[in-house]
């Protein structure tokens, strides 16, 4: 190989290092974390639940008939409520939520149905008429929440 060829390769090598150091390279994030920005209760009025809004909070009203329970197949019977939720944005990395209520005065007469892993699901069983404020909070560290009044009469 000729000396000029080796010299040219060396100059291009040093010049490329200088250009990259000076102008930089665009960083790419491959494991982007998308955090929760909003949680919305999307229940709508039907023959079982009446949905209204008061003071910026949704109210879910239902009539107490018989105590709520799960049958042998795990299907809720009696007085129960399914809380329909939507977590925004749709591509959030961690869409898990937690139900928060007054730990000093937990609502008696309501049972949160749990899945096989022990996490609370969106199904509530009622043993008696009750009124309480339920806060639905994201668990991804942003602490975004929605507050809903549950009124069973």
mmCIF file of C-alpha atoms in Angstrom:
data_model
loop_
_atom_site.group_PDB
_atom_site.id
_atom_site.type_symbol
_atom_site.label_atom_id
_atom_site.label_comp_id
_atom_site.label_asym_id
_atom_site.label_seq_id
_atom_site.Cartn_x
_atom_site.Cartn_y
_atom_site.Cartn_z
ATOM 1 C CA UNK A 1 0.000 0.000 0.000
ATOM 2 C CA UNK A 2 1.170 3.442 -0.745
ATOM 3 C CA UNK A 3 1.969 5.899 2.007
ATOM 4 C CA UNK A 4 -0.581 8.393 0.664
ATOM 5 C CA UNK A 5 -3.416 5.841 1.090
ATOM 6 C CA UNK A 6 -2.515 5.183 4.725
ATOM 7 C CA UNK A 7 -2.217 8.913 5.338
ATOM 8 C CA UNK A 8 -5.665 9.594 3.787
ATOM 9 C CA UNK A 9 -7.315 6.841 5.896
ATOM 10 C CA UNK A 10 -5.755 8.369 9.014
ATOM 11 C CA UNK A 11 -6.947 11.882 8.111
ATOM 12 C CA UNK A 12 -10.512 10.662 7.460
ATOM 13 C CA UNK A 13 -10.470 8.732 10.760
ATOM 14 C CA UNK A 14 -9.331 11.733 12.809
ATOM 15 C CA UNK A 15 -11.719 14.068 10.936
ATOM 16 C CA UNK A 16 -14.690 11.762 11.624
ATOM 17 C CA UNK A 17 -13.883 11.707 15.351
ATOM 18 C CA UNK A 18 -13.652 15.503 15.366
ATOM 19 C CA UNK A 19 -16.948 15.938 13.423
ATOM 20 C CA UNK A 20 -18.872 13.556 15.689
ATOM 21 C CA UNK A 21 -17.415 15.179 18.822
ATOM 22 C CA UNK A 22 -18.234 18.658 17.554
ATOM 23 C CA UNK A 23 -21.733 18.082 16.127
ATOM 24 C CA UNK A 24 -22.728 15.109 18.260
ATOM 25 C CA UNK A 25 -25.115 12.303 17.447
ATOM 26 C CA UNK A 26 -28.837 12.169 18.002
ATOM 27 C CA UNK A 27 -29.609 10.021 21.011
ATOM 28 C CA UNK A 28 -32.285 7.413 20.628
ATOM 29 C CA UNK A 29 -34.331 6.136 23.545
ATOM 30 C CA UNK A 30 -35.298 2.533 23.061
ATOM 31 C CA UNK A 31 -36.954 1.879 26.429
ATOM 32 C CA UNK A 32 -39.097 4.972 26.611
ATOM 33 C CA UNK A 33 -41.355 5.160 29.665
ATOM 34 C CA UNK A 34 -44.759 6.736 29.040
ATOM 35 C CA UNK A 35 -46.363 7.889 32.299
ATOM 36 C CA UNK A 36 -50.060 8.130 33.082
ATOM 37 C CA UNK A 37 -51.520 11.615 32.554
ATOM 38 C CA UNK A 38 -55.175 11.025 33.443
ATOM 39 C CA UNK A 39 -57.567 8.422 34.840
ATOM 40 C CA UNK A 40 -61.235 8.652 33.932
ATOM 41 C CA UNK A 41 -64.228 6.779 35.306
ATOM 42 C CA UNK A 42 -66.284 6.001 32.193
ATOM 43 C CA UNK A 43 -69.341 4.393 33.804
ATOM 44 C CA UNK A 44 -72.592 5.414 32.147
ATOM 45 C CA UNK A 45 -76.141 5.419 33.427
ATOM 46 C CA UNK A 46 -77.951 2.129 32.859
ATOM 47 C CA UNK A 47 -80.683 0.077 34.545
ATOM 48 C CA UNK A 48 -78.397 -0.698 37.507
ATOM 49 C CA UNK A 49 -76.308 2.485 38.029
ATOM 50 C CA UNK A 50 -77.109 6.193 37.809
ATOM 51 C CA UNK A 51 -74.093 8.347 36.975
ATOM 52 C CA UNK A 52 -74.041 12.068 37.750
ATOM 53 C CA UNK A 53 -71.468 14.730 38.526
ATOM 54 C CA UNK A 54 -71.315 17.035 41.520
ATOM 55 C CA UNK A 55 -68.486 19.329 42.517
ATOM 56 C CA UNK A 56 -66.232 17.975 39.785
ATOM 57 C CA UNK A 57 -66.578 14.397 41.040
ATOM 58 C CA UNK A 58 -68.597 11.592 39.524
ATOM 59 C CA UNK A 59 -71.282 9.975 41.615
ATOM 60 C CA UNK A 60 -72.241 6.364 41.024
ATOM 61 C CA UNK A 61 -75.642 5.625 42.607
ATOM 62 C CA UNK A 62 -77.189 2.202 42.820
ATOM 63 C CA UNK A 63 -80.013 0.624 44.776
ATOM 64 C CA UNK A 64 -79.329 -1.981 47.412
ATOM 65 C CA UNK A 65 -81.253 -5.192 46.809
ATOM 66 C CA UNK A 66 -79.470 -8.183 48.340
ATOM 67 C CA UNK A 67 -75.929 -8.518 49.690
ATOM 68 C CA UNK A 68 -73.370 -8.891 46.942
ATOM 69 C CA UNK A 69 -71.466 -12.149 46.559
ATOM 70 C CA UNK A 70 -69.634 -14.231 43.981
ATOM 71 C CA UNK A 71 -71.305 -17.423 42.813
ATOM 72 C CA UNK A 72 -69.432 -20.717 42.253
ATOM 73 C CA UNK A 73 -68.234 -19.528 38.819
ATOM 74 C CA UNK A 74 -66.922 -16.220 40.163
ATOM 75 C CA UNK A 75 -69.804 -14.189 38.704
ATOM 76 C CA UNK A 76 -71.030 -11.372 40.961
ATOM 77 C CA UNK A 77 -74.608 -11.625 42.236
ATOM 78 C CA UNK A 78 -76.777 -9.292 44.326
ATOM 79 C CA UNK A 79 -75.695 -5.679 44.824
ATOM 80 C CA UNK A 80 -72.374 -5.107 43.079
ATOM 81 C CA UNK A 81 -70.704 -2.441 40.986
ATOM 82 C CA UNK A 82 -68.199 -2.656 38.139
ATOM 83 C CA UNK A 83 -66.133 0.526 37.900
ATOM 84 C CA UNK A 84 -65.268 1.142 34.243
ATOM 85 C CA UNK A 85 -62.010 3.048 33.848
ATOM 86 C CA UNK A 86 -59.842 4.494 31.124
ATOM 87 C CA UNK A 87 -56.172 5.297 31.652
ATOM 88 C CA UNK A 88 -54.600 7.969 29.442
ATOM 89 C CA UNK A 89 -52.541 7.928 27.317
ATOM 90 C CA UNK A 90 -53.456 4.648 25.699
ATOM 91 C CA UNK A 91 -49.782 3.740 25.301
ATOM 92 C CA UNK A 92 -48.868 4.282 28.971
ATOM 93 C CA UNK A 93 -46.158 1.895 30.099
ATOM 94 C CA UNK A 94 -47.793 0.979 33.426
ATOM 95 C CA UNK A 95 -51.600 1.200 33.396
ATOM 96 C CA UNK A 96 -52.070 -0.436 36.800
ATOM 97 C CA UNK A 97 -54.253 1.389 39.307
ATOM 98 C CA UNK A 98 -54.941 1.215 43.025
ATOM 99 C CA UNK A 99 -58.122 1.937 44.965
ATOM 100 C CA UNK A 100 -57.518 4.323 47.858
ATOM 101 C CA UNK A 101 -59.994 5.068 50.619
ATOM 102 C CA UNK A 102 -59.744 6.510 54.112
ATOM 103 C CA UNK A 103 -57.406 4.082 55.869
ATOM 104 C CA UNK A 104 -58.406 5.432 59.303
ATOM 105 C CA UNK A 105 -62.087 4.798 58.599
ATOM 106 C CA UNK A 106 -62.321 2.095 55.916
ATOM 107 C CA UNK A 107 -65.760 1.686 54.362
ATOM 108 C CA UNK A 108 -67.505 -1.170 56.130
ATOM 109 C CA UNK A 109 -69.955 -3.227 54.157
ATOM 110 C CA UNK A 110 -68.015 -3.181 50.885
ATOM 111 C CA UNK A 111 -65.651 -5.847 49.564
ATOM 112 C CA UNK A 112 -63.220 -5.308 46.699
ATOM 113 C CA UNK A 113 -63.040 -8.509 44.646
ATOM 114 C CA UNK A 114 -59.422 -9.667 44.235
ATOM 115 C CA UNK A 115 -57.864 -11.598 41.389
ATOM 116 C CA UNK A 116 -55.662 -14.696 41.712
ATOM 117 C CA UNK A 117 -52.601 -12.528 42.423
ATOM 118 C CA UNK A 118 -54.358 -10.692 45.284
ATOM 119 C CA UNK A 119 -54.802 -7.386 43.414
ATOM 120 C CA UNK A 120 -58.104 -5.567 43.767
ATOM 121 C CA UNK A 121 -60.238 -5.699 40.632
ATOM 122 C CA UNK A 122 -62.798 -3.137 39.532
ATOM 123 C CA UNK A 123 -65.704 -5.091 41.065
ATOM 124 C CA UNK A 124 -67.159 -4.045 44.425
ATOM 125 C CA UNK A 125 -69.625 -6.167 46.422
ATOM 126 C CA UNK A 126 -71.933 -4.402 48.895
ATOM 127 C CA UNK A 127 -73.246 -5.972 52.095
ATOM 128 C CA UNK A 128 -75.460 -3.022 53.047
ATOM 129 C CA UNK A 129 -76.286 0.563 51.982
ATOM 130 C CA UNK A 130 -73.190 2.763 52.178
ATOM 131 C CA UNK A 131 -71.741 6.053 50.915
ATOM 132 C CA UNK A 132 -68.006 6.668 50.566
ATOM 133 C CA UNK A 133 -65.425 8.505 48.481
ATOM 134 C CA UNK A 134 -63.200 6.240 46.403
ATOM 135 C CA UNK A 135 -59.950 7.520 44.939
ATOM 136 C CA UNK A 136 -58.558 5.656 41.943
ATOM 137 C CA UNK A 137 -54.799 6.291 41.687
ATOM 138 C CA UNK A 138 -52.086 5.312 39.218
ATOM 139 C CA UNK A 139 -49.235 3.245 40.610
ATOM 140 C CA UNK A 140 -46.568 4.323 38.111
ATOM 141 C CA UNK A 141 -45.200 7.017 40.435
ATOM 142 C CA UNK A 142 -47.119 9.960 38.969
ATOM 143 C CA UNK A 143 -49.962 9.667 41.543
ATOM 144 C CA UNK A 144 -52.563 10.763 38.993
ATOM 145 C CA UNK A 145 -56.025 10.093 40.409
ATOM 146 C CA UNK A 146 -59.774 10.315 39.929
ATOM 147 C CA UNK A 147 -62.214 10.618 42.846
ATOM 148 C CA UNK A 148 -65.642 9.001 42.649
ATOM 149 C CA UNK A 149 -68.498 9.007 45.159
ATOM 150 C CA UNK A 150 -70.073 5.554 45.574
ATOM 151 C CA UNK A 151 -73.628 5.824 46.882
ATOM 152 C CA UNK A 152 -75.622 2.662 47.618
ATOM 153 C CA UNK A 153 -79.157 3.284 48.963
#
